[in-house]
Structure formats: structure tokens, C-alpha cells
Amino acid sequence: MHRTKTCGELRISDAGSTVTLAGWVQRSRKMGGMTFVDLRDRYGITQLVFDSETDPELHEAANKLGREYVVQVTGKVAERSNKNPNIPTGDIEIIATGLNVLNKSDIPPFTIEDETDGGDDLRMKYRYLDLRRPAVRKNLELRHRMAFEIRRYLDSKGFLEVETPVLIKSTPEGARDFVVPSRMNPGQFYALPQSPQTFKQLLMVSGFDRYFQIVKCFRDEDLRADRQPEFTQIDCEMSFVDQEDVLEMFEGLVKHIFKYVKDIDFSEPFPRMTWADAMRLYGSDKPDTRFGMQFVELKDLTEGSGFSVMDDAKYVGAIVAPGCAGYTRKQLDKLTDFVKRPQVGAKGMMWVKYEADGSIKSSVGKFFTDEQLKGWLERGEAKPGDLMLILAGDTMKTRKQLCELRLEMGSQLGLRDPQKFSCLWVVDFPLFEWDEETQRYYAMHHPFTAPNPDDVDMLDSDTGAVRATAYDMVVNGNELGGGSIRIHDSQLQDKMFRLLGLSEEDAQYKFGFLMNAFKYGAPPHGGLAFGFDRFVSILAGLDSIRDVIAFPKNNAGRDMMIDAPSEIDDSQLDELCIKVDLEEA
Ligand code: ASP
């Protein structure tokens, strides 16, 4: 080894011992005849001292060190007179007696510190330097810890980790597939899996009983703020289970992670909420339940005032912001601007202030009596000092807008603390989603999800109202994962494909292997997948999954460091029998 100790482990009890360290020069400071160098490795930072009086030559060499030089230093551990309580090695320093430059470094394009001067693009281009920053490194350490604990929990429950193929068949449903041309089969393509869904179901048919895999998945989507074209799932499947068994097993997993990684104990069972309630009370299938402010429906109380905005609306909904009656005109205007932003899409916002002295003020005061407004406030259980914010319009759209407004108010009131965690299961999702544009049903989860047994009779007569045996785990307003009990009967699966507009030939072509497998004794089964990147980012208290991925892509799907995607040689294209026509693009 080039070293006897790391840069993070020496303490006052080591004083007097001779050690050799190796690492990167974080910075150096010259003070009189002394030069101080901070040496960094993965484990920490240790201060080195070079004294011109005791060893002028060595001191001279130390003064030539540049940032990010890789060096090996030998010296004696000594107690520091000027201790640094902010780092674990802050009580000691190394009085250097030997210095060996292992490698020089160009001046790095940004500072390798938690607060860096490097912008996003620059940091991504030099991601290997960005990863030297302790803040980024810590995220990957957390990621490792979590992956380890996930494996420990699932192994203890009898799950087997099985790898499934990365080159599979293209069966786009949901997102677009990434495709890979096959040289040996000219004109034919593999697809990269959007998830190992059908493979894990086949493993259940094979009798594996309990499967998991921490696995890369690929979806060719237009990248919204926090998506990556390749991302990691904790993918799981179990045989001979009902929904309740799956929820219990994976609630256990989430609690295990919180306990062993964050030292947070959830003693109570996670709440369950139906999809319909989540939409009614929060306007979202992934409600942020760190705070209240549930929706209050007012339509019946607003009827017949002659105020067309409310009269013409199918839905009138409100939230009560506690203690906000003092909001100024300017603050209210800002909120109105917020809901009118194209991303939110409301036409306007109404408000009622329940002043601390019990009086009432409202933007719609000329259409309603104080008595009527009081009725609204009472329904919302508002107290003097509270502010009611109201939106009106089409039911689903307005609920989504009110959801945005609620989250905004939650942020403004500091109710969305990233260090506080609120988990719940959302259950009873609809099986289908109607798409106006293509005039057909889509599977809300995926085509392999079983209908709620109580609703099977409605599959033809009331298709849109059929509930799925599907569930999502939601944490702090994020969908952490989701899954379902699967169809394990080839006839029901066939029917499902039909309802989704797949012809018999299409279904055979795309999923014949699965329907065939179901003919050979498929056990009842179900499972779920967690978004691993998201899980890590939530525990790290970060908004973006990019910060917990070692080599992420940018919003245009590019890897800025290796500069991918890129063109390929004509000879490669020829081998693949592919002609590129950019005019089409
Ligand atoms: N494969 C599903 C998904 O990626 C999860 C599941 O149903 O297990 O969303």
C-alpha cells in the first residue's frame, strides 16, 4: 500500500506515531516559515505541516504543490495548537518528514468543495472531479448503504436476486422503448427493458416464489425536470400472495431502510388512502401528507349567487391556510399569478379572510353575505386568523390546480421539511385511464394488473369504473414505488389486451410468450417496484435524482462527460444494414 492510514482516521490518541498518507491536495496555505496543506481522500481531510526551519528542502517542495496534486506524505502525528472542531481529524496534524508527488494535476475547472463555483454543465462535463466533492460522494455512500440494507432485508425474507436480460423485445406501452439494432439479424431490433415486468412474472411461473433485482430500466421519454433515461428500480415479485401480503412485506422494507439507514422508527402502520380519496382531498395520487390543508368542497354552498365563475363551475374547492389572514394584497396577487401560470393553468383565485377579530373579508364579498361566507369557513373548520383560498372549474383540472396551490402554501409556511418523512399507501387505483386524443383506454398501471375481484363483472359494462388491485407507496408527495396483483389467467389476460385495443394477433405477437406461460400452471402472484434513485434522493433530502447517480445525463438525455449519444462509423452502420436520413428528423 502507498499509505498506512487514511486521511479521515487519525485522532489525538495517535499523537506521536509515524504514518504515511496518500491523497489529493485540497489547498495549501503559507504562513511565515510554515506551509499547511489539507490532504483529502474519500475518508476525510488531514492537515500536513511543512516547516522551513526543520527541513527547508521539503518545505520548498511543499510550496510547489498545486491543487489536486496526488501526493504521498510521511510524518509524525502531533497535537494541533489551533484545533478545528469541524472535522474529525481537527485535533491533529502531520509534521511532514517526507513528500512524494505521485501525480501532478492541471488546475481544476471548479473548486472541489461542497459549495463549488462550478455550474451544472461544467460539473457534469468533469463529473469525475465533481464526484471528489464530499457532498456528492456522501450521496453515493448513502446509495450504497441503502442497496446493502435492501439486499439484507429481502434476503432475510427469502427473496432471490435474479438478473434478467437487457436486450429484449420491443413492446411499447406507456413510454417509448430504446432500441438496439441486431447485426446478426439484419433489420431486427432489440429493445432495452422499461422494467423487467414480464420476466419477473415468468420467474413466478417457474416457481421462484420470491424474486428481487436492483436493476437498470430504460425509458425514452422527453425528460422532465427529474427524470433520467436510465434509472434504477428495486424490482420485486412474490407468489401466492394477496395485496395485503405485498403491502406488509414492502412496508417492512421501507421501515427497515429508515431504521437502519436513517435511525428513524415508524412504529405505526403506514396509513392507507384510496385513490378516490387522494384525488378528492389532495388533488393528487401522490399527496404530500407532511401537512394538512385538505381540500374542502364548497359547490353546494356557492350555488345561485349570480357569480358566474362559481355558478358555471362543476367544482368549487378550497384550502384553509392557517394563520394567513394577514396576507397583503400583494401576497394574494402573487398567489393569483402562481395559479395562473401555464404550468398550473387556473383562470383566477378567490379568497376569504377570517380576520383575527372574527370579521370576514373576501374577494367575492359582493356576491355573498357574511353569513354565507361564514358557512364556507365553518365547513373548512377555519379559525379566526386563517385564510381560505378557493378555485373553481372542471373537477379534475381544478383539483390538480388546487393541489399545486396547496403545495405552494405548504412551502411558504415551511411545512415541507425534507428531514420529516410521511409515508402512505395509495390503493384502489382505477384499472383504466381514458385518453381523449386516441379515444381508447390505457392501463393506468400496466396491462398485467389484475382488476379488483369485486369489479370483474363491470369490465365490459362500466370499464372506466373498474378498480385495479394496484397500489403506490408515497413519501412526502413523491411516488416511491408501485405495483399490483397480476393477472395469472391467460383468458383474463387476453381479455385485458382486448380492452386495451390490442388485436388477438397483436397480443400474440407481443406477449404470446406470457400468455403461453400462463397455460402451464401460473401461480397467483403480485409485486411492485420502487424507484431506487428517488428513494435515495428522498433520504438525502434532495429534490433531484441526478445528485444520487454517479454518471447522470442532462435534460437533453446527454452524457456531457463522454459526449453520448454520438454518431457511429459508416462501417458500423453498414454492418447493421442501417441508413441514416437526417432529413426525416
Ligand atoms: N414494473 C412496474 C413498473 O415499472 C412495477 C410493478 O408493477 O411491479 O412500474
Coordinates of C-alpha atoms and ligand atoms in Angstrom, one line a residue:
M1 CA 0.0 0.0 0.0
H2 CA 1.0 3.6 -0.6
R3 CA -0.3 4.5 2.8
T4 CA -0.5 3.3 6.4
K5 CA -3.6 5.4 7.3
T6 CA -6.4 7.2 5.5
C7 CA -7.0 11.0 5.7
G8 CA -10.0 10.5 7.9
E9 CA -8.9 8.3 10.8
L10 CA -6.2 9.9 12.8
R11 CA -7.1 11.2 16.3
I12 CA -5.4 12.7 19.3
S13 CA -4.7 9.2 20.6
D14 CA -2.5 8.7 17.5
A15 CA -0.2 11.6 18.5
G16 CA 3.5 10.6 18.4
S17 CA 3.1 7.8 15.8
T18 CA 4.7 7.9 12.4
V19 CA 2.3 7.5 9.5
T20 CA 2.1 7.6 5.7
L21 CA -0.9 9.1 4.0
A22 CA -1.8 9.5 0.3
G23 CA -4.4 11.7 -1.2
W24 CA -5.2 14.9 -3.1
V25 CA -4.1 18.4 -2.2
Q26 CA -7.3 20.3 -1.3
R27 CA -5.5 23.5 -0.6
S28 CA -2.3 24.9 0.9
R29 CA -1.6 28.0 2.9
K30 CA 1.8 29.6 3.5
M31 CA 2.2 31.3 6.9
G32 CA 5.6 32.7 7.7
G33 CA 8.1 29.8 7.5
M34 CA 5.3 27.2 7.7
T35 CA 3.2 25.7 4.9
F36 CA 0.0 24.0 5.7
V37 CA -1.6 21.5 3.3
D38 CA -5.0 20.0 3.5
L39 CA -4.8 16.4 2.2
R40 CA -8.0 14.8 1.1
D41 CA -9.2 11.3 0.3
R42 CA -12.6 9.6 0.4
Y43 CA -12.4 9.3 4.2
G44 CA -11.6 12.9 5.2
I45 CA -9.1 15.7 5.3
T46 CA -5.9 15.8 7.3
Q47 CA -3.6 18.8 7.8
L48 CA 0.0 18.5 6.9
V49 CA 2.7 20.9 8.2
F50 CA 5.9 21.6 6.4
D51 CA 8.4 23.7 8.4
S52 CA 11.1 25.7 6.6
E53 CA 13.3 25.6 9.7
T54 CA 13.5 21.9 10.2
D55 CA 13.6 20.9 6.5
P56 CA 14.0 23.8 4.0
E57 CA 14.1 21.4 1.0
L58 CA 10.9 19.7 1.9
H59 CA 9.2 23.0 2.7
E60 CA 10.3 24.2 -0.8
A61 CA 8.8 21.1 -2.4
A62 CA 5.6 21.6 -0.5
N63 CA 5.3 25.1 -1.8
K64 CA 5.3 23.8 -5.3
L65 CA 2.2 21.6 -4.8
G66 CA -0.8 22.6 -6.8
R67 CA -4.5 21.9 -6.2
E68 CA -5.5 18.3 -6.8
Y69 CA -1.9 17.0 -6.9
V70 CA -1.7 13.5 -5.8
V71 CA 0.9 13.0 -3.0
Q72 CA 2.2 10.6 -0.5
V73 CA 3.4 12.1 2.8
T74 CA 5.2 10.6 5.7
G75 CA 5.4 12.3 9.1
K76 CA 4.6 12.3 12.7
V77 CA 1.1 12.8 14.2
A78 CA 1.1 15.8 16.5
E79 CA -1.5 17.7 18.6
R80 CA -2.6 20.8 16.9
S81 CA -2.4 24.1 18.7
N82 CA -5.1 25.6 16.6
K83 CA -7.8 22.8 16.7
N84 CA -10.5 22.6 14.1
P85 CA -13.7 21.3 15.7
N86 CA -15.5 21.0 12.4
I87 CA -13.6 17.9 11.2
P88 CA -13.0 14.6 13.0
T89 CA -9.2 14.9 12.4
G90 CA -9.2 18.5 13.6
D91 CA -7.2 17.8 16.8
I92 CA -4.1 16.7 15.0
E93 CA -1.7 17.5 12.1
I94 CA 1.1 15.6 10.5
I95 CA 4.6 17.1 10.8
A96 CA 5.9 16.0 7.4
T97 CA 9.3 14.4 7.0
G98 CA 8.8 13.0 3.5
L99 CA 6.9 14.0 0.4
N100 CA 6.4 12.1 -2.8
V101 CA 4.4 13.6 -5.7
L102 CA 2.6 10.7 -7.2
N103 CA 1.0 12.8 -9.9
K104 CA 0.5 16.4 -10.9
S105 CA -2.8 18.0 -11.8
D106 CA -4.0 20.7 -14.1
I107 CA -5.9 23.4 -12.3
P108 CA -9.4 22.0 -11.9
P109 CA -12.2 23.9 -13.7
F110 CA -14.1 24.4 -10.4
T111 CA -13.4 24.2 -6.7
I112 CA -13.6 20.8 -5.2
E113 CA -15.7 21.9 -2.2
D114 CA -19.2 21.4 -1.0
E115 CA -20.1 24.9 -2.2
T116 CA -18.5 25.0 -5.6
D117 CA -18.2 27.7 -8.2
G118 CA -18.9 25.2 -11.0
G119 CA -22.2 25.4 -12.8
D120 CA -24.2 22.3 -13.7
D121 CA -22.9 21.7 -17.2
L122 CA -19.3 22.2 -16.2
R123 CA -19.7 19.8 -13.2
M124 CA -21.3 17.2 -15.5
K125 CA -18.5 17.5 -18.1
Y126 CA -16.0 16.9 -15.4
R127 CA -18.1 14.6 -13.3
Y128 CA -15.1 12.6 -12.1
L129 CA -13.9 15.8 -10.4
D130 CA -17.4 16.7 -9.2
L131 CA -17.5 13.2 -7.5
R132 CA -14.5 14.2 -5.4
R133 CA -16.7 16.8 -3.7
P134 CA -17.7 15.4 -0.3
A135 CA -21.4 16.4 -0.7
V136 CA -21.7 14.3 -3.9
R137 CA -19.7 11.5 -2.5
K138 CA -21.9 11.3 0.5
N139 CA -25.0 10.7 -1.7
L140 CA -23.3 7.7 -3.3
E141 CA -22.3 6.4 0.1
L142 CA -25.9 6.6 1.2
R143 CA -26.9 4.9 -2.0
H144 CA -24.5 2.0 -1.3
R145 CA -25.8 1.7 2.3
M146 CA -29.4 1.6 1.1
A147 CA -28.7 -1.0 -1.6
F148 CA -26.9 -3.1 1.1
E149 CA -29.8 -2.9 3.5
I150 CA -32.3 -3.6 0.8
R151 CA -30.4 -6.8 0.0
R152 CA -30.1 -7.7 3.7
Y153 CA -33.9 -7.3 4.3
L154 CA -35.0 -9.1 1.2
D155 CA -32.5 -11.9 1.6
S156 CA -33.8 -12.4 5.2
K157 CA -37.3 -12.8 3.7
G158 CA -36.2 -15.5 1.3
F159 CA -36.0 -13.3 -1.9
L160 CA -33.6 -14.4 -4.6
E161 CA -31.8 -11.8 -6.7
V162 CA -32.1 -12.9 -10.3
E163 CA -30.7 -11.0 -13.3
T164 CA -33.0 -10.6 -16.3
P165 CA -31.9 -9.7 -19.8
V166 CA -31.2 -6.2 -21.0
L167 CA -31.7 -7.0 -24.7
I168 CA -35.3 -7.8 -25.0
K169 CA -38.3 -7.4 -27.4
S170 CA -39.9 -4.1 -28.1
T171 CA -43.4 -4.0 -26.7
P172 CA -44.0 -0.3 -26.2
E173 CA -46.9 0.5 -23.8
G174 CA -46.5 3.6 -21.7
A175 CA -43.1 5.1 -22.6
R176 CA -41.1 4.7 -25.8
D177 CA -38.5 1.9 -26.0
F178 CA -34.8 2.5 -26.6
V179 CA -33.9 0.1 -29.4
V180 CA -30.7 -1.7 -30.3
P181 CA -30.1 -3.0 -33.9
S182 CA -29.1 -6.6 -34.2
R183 CA -26.2 -7.2 -36.5
M184 CA -26.8 -10.9 -36.7
N185 CA -30.4 -10.4 -37.5
P186 CA -30.4 -7.6 -40.1
G187 CA -33.5 -5.4 -39.9
Q188 CA -34.4 -6.6 -36.5
F189 CA -34.0 -4.8 -33.2
Y190 CA -33.9 -5.5 -29.5
A191 CA -35.4 -3.1 -27.0
L192 CA -33.9 -2.1 -23.6
P193 CA -36.4 -3.0 -20.9
Q194 CA -38.6 -0.3 -19.4
S195 CA -38.8 -2.7 -16.5
P196 CA -38.3 -6.5 -16.1
Q197 CA -42.1 -6.8 -15.6
T198 CA -42.8 -9.9 -17.8
F199 CA -39.6 -11.6 -16.8
K200 CA -40.3 -11.4 -13.1
Q201 CA -43.8 -12.8 -13.8
L202 CA -42.2 -15.7 -15.7
L203 CA -39.9 -16.4 -12.8
M204 CA -43.1 -16.8 -10.7
V205 CA -44.4 -19.3 -13.3
S206 CA -41.0 -21.0 -12.9
G207 CA -41.7 -21.4 -9.2
F208 CA -39.0 -19.0 -7.9
D209 CA -41.6 -17.7 -5.4
R210 CA -39.8 -14.6 -4.3
Y211 CA -37.7 -12.5 -6.7
F212 CA -35.9 -9.2 -6.5
Q213 CA -33.4 -7.3 -8.5
I214 CA -31.8 -3.9 -8.2
V215 CA -32.0 -3.2 -11.9
K216 CA -31.4 -0.6 -14.6
C217 CA -34.5 0.3 -16.6
F218 CA -34.7 2.4 -19.7
R219 CA -37.5 4.8 -20.9
D220 CA -37.2 7.0 -23.9
E221 CA -39.3 9.9 -22.6
D222 CA -39.0 13.6 -23.0
L223 CA -37.1 14.4 -19.9
R224 CA -39.0 16.5 -17.4
A225 CA -37.0 18.1 -14.6
D226 CA -36.4 15.0 -12.7
R227 CA -36.3 12.0 -15.0
Q228 CA -33.4 10.1 -16.3
P229 CA -33.5 7.9 -19.5
E230 CA -31.8 5.1 -17.5
F231 CA -32.8 4.7 -13.9
T232 CA -32.7 2.0 -11.2
Q233 CA -35.6 0.1 -9.7
I234 CA -35.8 -2.2 -6.8
D235 CA -37.9 -4.7 -8.6
C236 CA -39.8 -7.4 -6.6
E237 CA -42.3 -10.2 -7.2
M238 CA -44.0 -12.8 -4.9
S239 CA -46.1 -15.8 -5.5
F240 CA -49.2 -17.0 -3.6
V241 CA -50.0 -13.5 -2.2
D242 CA -52.8 -11.1 -1.9
Q243 CA -52.4 -7.3 -1.9
E244 CA -52.3 -7.3 1.8
D245 CA -49.2 -9.6 1.9
V246 CA -47.4 -7.4 -0.6
L247 CA -48.1 -4.2 1.3
E248 CA -47.0 -5.8 4.5
M249 CA -43.7 -7.1 3.1
F250 CA -42.7 -3.9 1.4
E251 CA -43.9 -1.6 4.2
G252 CA -41.4 -3.7 6.2
L253 CA -38.7 -3.0 3.6
V254 CA -39.3 0.8 3.8
K255 CA -39.3 0.7 7.6
H256 CA -36.1 -1.3 7.6
I257 CA -34.4 1.2 5.4
F258 CA -35.5 4.2 7.5
K259 CA -34.4 2.4 10.7
Y260 CA -31.0 1.1 9.6
V261 CA -30.0 3.9 7.3
K262 CA -31.6 7.0 9.0
D263 CA -32.2 5.7 12.5
I264 CA -35.9 6.6 12.2
D265 CA -38.5 4.3 13.7
F266 CA -42.0 4.2 12.3
S267 CA -44.0 2.4 15.0
E268 CA -47.4 2.9 13.5
P269 CA -48.6 1.2 10.3
F270 CA -48.4 3.4 7.2
P271 CA -51.9 5.0 6.5
R272 CA -53.8 3.7 3.5
M273 CA -55.8 6.0 1.3
T274 CA -57.9 5.1 -1.7
W275 CA -57.1 6.8 -5.0
A276 CA -60.5 8.4 -5.0
D277 CA -59.9 10.0 -1.5
A278 CA -56.4 11.1 -2.5
M279 CA -57.9 12.9 -5.5
R280 CA -60.8 14.4 -3.5
L281 CA -58.7 15.6 -0.5
Y282 CA -55.4 16.4 -2.2
G283 CA -56.0 16.5 -5.9
S284 CA -53.1 14.1 -6.5
D285 CA -52.4 10.4 -6.4
K286 CA -49.2 11.2 -4.5
P287 CA -50.3 13.5 -1.8
D288 CA -47.7 15.2 0.4
T289 CA -49.1 14.3 3.8
R290 CA -46.4 16.1 5.8
F291 CA -49.1 18.7 6.4
G292 CA -52.9 19.0 6.4
M293 CA -54.7 21.6 4.4
Q294 CA -57.0 19.0 2.9
F295 CA -59.5 20.3 0.2
V296 CA -62.9 21.5 1.2
E297 CA -65.7 21.2 -1.3
L298 CA -68.0 24.2 -1.5
K299 CA -70.0 23.8 -4.7
D300 CA -73.4 23.3 -2.9
L301 CA -72.8 26.4 -0.7
T302 CA -72.0 28.7 -3.6
E303 CA -74.9 27.9 -5.8
G304 CA -77.2 30.6 -7.2
S305 CA -75.3 33.7 -6.3
G306 CA -75.2 35.0 -9.8
F307 CA -71.4 34.9 -9.7
S308 CA -70.8 33.0 -13.0
V309 CA -67.3 31.8 -12.1
M310 CA -68.7 29.6 -9.4
D311 CA -72.2 29.1 -10.9
D312 CA -70.8 27.7 -14.1
A313 CA -68.1 25.5 -12.4
K314 CA -68.6 21.8 -11.9
Y315 CA -66.4 22.0 -8.8
V316 CA -65.6 24.7 -6.2
G317 CA -62.8 23.7 -3.9
A318 CA -60.8 25.4 -1.2
I319 CA -57.9 25.1 1.2
V320 CA -57.6 26.8 4.5
A321 CA -54.1 28.3 5.1
P322 CA -53.7 28.6 8.9
G323 CA -52.7 32.0 10.3
C324 CA -52.6 33.6 6.9
A325 CA -55.5 36.1 7.2
G326 CA -52.8 38.8 7.4
Y327 CA -51.7 38.2 3.8
T328 CA -51.4 41.5 2.0
R329 CA -52.9 42.4 -1.4
K330 CA -49.5 41.9 -2.9
Q331 CA -49.1 38.4 -1.4
L332 CA -52.6 37.4 -2.7
D333 CA -51.8 38.8 -6.1
K334 CA -48.7 36.8 -6.2
L335 CA -50.6 33.6 -5.3
T336 CA -53.1 34.5 -8.1
D337 CA -50.2 34.8 -10.5
F338 CA -48.9 31.5 -9.3
V339 CA -52.2 29.7 -10.1
K340 CA -52.4 31.4 -13.4
R341 CA -49.0 30.2 -14.6
P342 CA -49.4 28.0 -17.6
Q343 CA -47.9 25.0 -15.6
V344 CA -50.9 25.4 -13.1
G345 CA -53.4 26.8 -15.5
A346 CA -56.2 28.3 -13.3
K347 CA -58.1 31.3 -14.5
G348 CA -58.1 33.0 -11.2
M349 CA -58.3 32.6 -7.4
M350 CA -60.8 33.7 -4.8
W351 CA -60.2 34.2 -1.1
V352 CA -61.9 34.7 2.2
K353 CA -60.1 36.2 5.1
Y354 CA -61.3 35.2 8.6
E355 CA -59.8 38.1 10.5
A356 CA -58.4 37.7 14.0
D357 CA -61.3 39.8 15.3
G358 CA -63.8 37.5 13.7
S359 CA -64.8 39.8 10.8
I360 CA -64.8 38.5 7.3
K361 CA -63.3 39.9 4.1
S362 CA -63.4 38.3 0.7
S363 CA -62.6 38.9 -2.9
V364 CA -66.2 37.7 -3.7
G365 CA -67.8 39.8 -0.9
K366 CA -70.2 41.4 -3.3
F367 CA -71.8 38.1 -4.4
F368 CA -72.2 36.5 -0.9
T369 CA -73.3 37.6 2.5
D370 CA -71.1 37.3 5.5
E371 CA -73.4 34.6 6.7
Q372 CA -72.7 32.6 3.6
L373 CA -69.0 33.2 3.7
K374 CA -69.1 32.1 7.3
G375 CA -70.7 28.8 6.2
W376 CA -67.7 28.2 3.9
L377 CA -65.3 28.9 6.7
E378 CA -67.1 26.6 9.0
R379 CA -67.0 23.8 6.5
G380 CA -63.3 24.3 6.3
E381 CA -63.0 24.4 10.1
A382 CA -61.2 27.7 9.7
K383 CA -60.3 29.7 12.8
P384 CA -60.0 33.4 13.2
G385 CA -56.7 34.4 11.6
D386 CA -57.0 31.8 8.8
L387 CA -57.2 32.4 5.1
M388 CA -59.4 30.4 2.7
L389 CA -58.2 30.1 -0.9
I390 CA -60.7 29.0 -3.5
L391 CA -60.6 27.7 -7.1
A392 CA -63.5 26.8 -9.3
G393 CA -63.8 25.0 -12.6
D394 CA -63.8 21.5 -14.1
T395 CA -63.5 18.9 -11.3
M396 CA -60.2 17.0 -12.2
K397 CA -58.4 20.0 -13.6
T398 CA -59.4 22.3 -10.6
R399 CA -58.3 19.6 -8.1
K400 CA -54.9 19.4 -9.8
Q401 CA -54.6 23.2 -9.7
L402 CA -55.7 23.3 -6.0
C403 CA -53.0 20.6 -5.4
E404 CA -50.3 23.0 -6.7
L405 CA -51.7 25.8 -4.7
R406 CA -51.7 23.6 -1.5
L407 CA -48.1 22.6 -2.1
E408 CA -47.1 26.2 -2.7
M409 CA -48.8 27.2 0.6
G410 CA -47.1 24.3 2.3
S411 CA -43.7 25.5 1.1
Q412 CA -44.5 29.2 2.0
L413 CA -45.4 28.1 5.5
G414 CA -42.4 25.9 5.9
L415 CA -44.5 22.7 6.3
R416 CA -42.4 20.6 3.8
D417 CA -39.4 19.9 5.9
P418 CA -37.1 17.5 3.9
Q419 CA -36.0 15.9 7.2
K420 CA -39.6 14.9 8.1
F421 CA -41.0 11.8 6.4
S422 CA -44.6 11.0 5.8
C423 CA -45.3 7.7 4.1
L424 CA -48.6 6.2 3.0
W425 CA -50.1 3.7 0.6
V426 CA -52.5 4.8 -2.1
V427 CA -54.7 1.9 -3.1
D428 CA -57.7 1.1 -5.3
F429 CA -56.4 2.9 -8.4
P430 CA -58.6 2.7 -11.4
L431 CA -57.7 -0.1 -13.8
F432 CA -58.0 2.1 -16.9
E433 CA -57.4 5.6 -18.0
W434 CA -59.4 7.1 -20.9
D435 CA -57.4 9.0 -23.5
E436 CA -59.4 11.7 -25.4
E437 CA -56.8 12.1 -28.1
T438 CA -56.6 8.4 -29.2
Q439 CA -60.1 7.6 -28.0
R440 CA -59.1 4.5 -26.2
Y441 CA -58.4 3.1 -22.7
Y442 CA -54.9 2.7 -21.4
A443 CA -53.8 0.7 -18.5
M444 CA -53.3 3.0 -15.6
H445 CA -50.5 0.8 -14.2
H446 CA -49.7 -1.7 -16.8
P447 CA -51.7 -4.4 -18.8
F448 CA -50.8 -7.2 -16.4
T449 CA -52.5 -5.7 -13.4
A450 CA -55.5 -7.6 -12.1
P451 CA -58.9 -6.0 -11.7
N452 CA -60.3 -5.8 -8.2
P453 CA -62.2 -9.2 -8.0
D454 CA -65.4 -7.3 -6.9
D455 CA -65.3 -5.3 -10.2
V456 CA -64.6 -8.0 -12.8
D457 CA -68.3 -8.1 -13.8
M458 CA -68.0 -4.4 -14.8
L459 CA -65.1 -4.9 -17.2
D460 CA -67.4 -4.6 -20.3
S461 CA -70.3 -2.6 -18.9
D462 CA -68.5 0.1 -16.9
T463 CA -64.9 -0.3 -18.0
G464 CA -63.8 3.1 -16.7
A465 CA -65.1 2.5 -13.2
V466 CA -63.2 -0.8 -12.7
R467 CA -60.7 -0.6 -9.8
A468 CA -57.3 -2.3 -10.1
T469 CA -55.6 -4.3 -7.4
A470 CA -52.8 -1.7 -7.6
Y471 CA -51.0 0.3 -5.0
D472 CA -48.4 3.0 -4.7
M473 CA -46.1 3.9 -1.9
V474 CA -46.0 7.6 -1.5
V475 CA -43.4 9.6 0.6
N476 CA -43.5 13.3 1.0
G477 CA -45.5 13.8 -2.2
N478 CA -43.3 11.5 -4.3
E479 CA -44.3 8.2 -5.8
L480 CA -41.7 6.0 -4.3
G481 CA -42.9 2.9 -6.0
G482 CA -45.9 1.0 -7.1
G483 CA -47.2 -2.4 -8.1
S484 CA -50.1 -4.7 -8.4
I485 CA -51.5 -8.1 -8.1
R486 CA -51.2 -9.6 -11.5
I487 CA -53.5 -11.4 -13.8
H488 CA -52.4 -15.1 -13.8
D489 CA -55.1 -16.5 -16.0
S490 CA -54.4 -16.5 -19.7
Q491 CA -58.1 -15.8 -20.6
L492 CA -58.4 -12.8 -18.4
Q493 CA -55.1 -11.5 -19.7
D494 CA -56.3 -12.0 -23.2
K495 CA -59.5 -10.0 -22.4
M496 CA -57.4 -7.3 -20.8
F497 CA -55.4 -6.9 -24.0
R498 CA -58.6 -6.7 -26.0
L499 CA -60.0 -3.9 -23.7
L500 CA -56.7 -2.1 -24.3
G501 CA -57.3 -2.2 -28.0
L502 CA -54.8 -4.9 -28.9
S503 CA -56.0 -7.3 -31.5
E504 CA -55.6 -11.0 -31.0
E505 CA -52.6 -11.1 -33.4
D506 CA -51.0 -8.1 -31.8
A507 CA -51.3 -9.6 -28.3
Q508 CA -49.9 -12.9 -29.6
Y509 CA -47.0 -11.1 -31.4
K510 CA -46.1 -9.0 -28.4
F511 CA -47.0 -11.1 -25.4
G512 CA -47.6 -14.6 -26.7
F513 CA -44.8 -16.0 -24.5
L514 CA -46.5 -14.7 -21.4
M515 CA -49.9 -16.0 -22.3
N516 CA -48.4 -19.3 -23.2
A517 CA -46.6 -19.5 -19.9
F518 CA -49.9 -18.9 -18.1
K519 CA -51.2 -22.1 -19.7
Y520 CA -48.7 -24.1 -17.7
G521 CA -49.7 -23.5 -14.1
A522 CA -49.1 -19.9 -13.3
P523 CA -49.4 -19.2 -9.5
P524 CA -51.3 -16.2 -8.2
H525 CA -48.6 -13.5 -7.9
G526 CA -48.0 -9.8 -7.4
G527 CA -45.3 -7.4 -6.6
L528 CA -44.0 -3.9 -7.0
A529 CA -41.0 -1.8 -7.9
F530 CA -39.5 1.1 -6.0
G531 CA -37.7 3.9 -7.8
F532 CA -34.3 3.5 -6.2
D533 CA -32.8 6.8 -7.3
R534 CA -35.9 8.6 -5.9
F535 CA -35.7 6.6 -2.7
V536 CA -32.1 7.7 -2.2
S537 CA -32.8 11.3 -3.0
I538 CA -35.7 11.5 -0.5
L539 CA -33.5 10.1 2.2
A540 CA -30.7 12.5 1.2
G541 CA -33.2 15.4 1.5
L542 CA -32.6 16.3 -2.2
D543 CA -35.0 17.4 -4.9
S544 CA -33.2 15.9 -7.8
I545 CA -32.3 12.2 -8.5
R546 CA -29.4 13.4 -10.6
D547 CA -27.4 14.1 -7.5
V548 CA -27.6 10.5 -6.4
I549 CA -26.5 8.9 -9.7
A550 CA -22.8 8.6 -10.3
F551 CA -22.8 9.5 -14.0
P552 CA -26.2 11.0 -14.8
K553 CA -27.5 12.5 -18.1
N554 CA -28.7 16.0 -18.6
N555 CA -32.2 17.1 -19.6
A556 CA -31.5 16.5 -23.2
G557 CA -30.5 12.9 -22.4
R558 CA -26.8 13.6 -23.0
D559 CA -23.9 12.4 -21.0
M560 CA -21.8 15.6 -21.1
M561 CA -18.6 13.8 -20.0
I562 CA -18.3 11.0 -22.6
D563 CA -20.4 13.1 -25.1
A564 CA -23.0 10.5 -25.8
P565 CA -25.1 9.8 -27.8
S566 CA -22.8 10.2 -30.8
E567 CA -22.7 9.3 -34.4
I568 CA -21.2 5.9 -35.4
D569 CA -18.9 5.0 -38.3
D570 CA -20.4 4.2 -41.7
S571 CA -18.8 0.8 -41.4
Q572 CA -20.8 0.1 -38.2
L573 CA -24.0 1.3 -39.9
D574 CA -23.3 -0.9 -43.0
E575 CA -22.8 -3.9 -40.8
L576 CA -26.2 -3.2 -39.3
C577 CA -27.8 -2.5 -42.7
I578 CA -28.9 0.9 -41.4
K579 CA -29.1 4.1 -43.4
V580 CA -29.4 7.4 -41.5
D581 CA -31.7 10.0 -43.1
L582 CA -31.4 13.2 -41.1
E583 CA -33.9 15.0 -43.3
E584 CA -36.5 12.9 -41.6
A585 CA -35.5 14.2 -38.2
Ligands
ASP1 N1 -43.0 -2.9 -13.4 C1 -43.8 -1.9 -12.8 C2 -43.2 -0.5 -13.1 O1 -42.1 -0.4 -13.5 C3 -43.8 -2.1 -11.3 C4 -44.6 -3.4 -10.9 O2 -45.8 -3.5 -11.3 O3 -44.0 -4.2 -10.3 O4 -43.9 0.4 -12.8

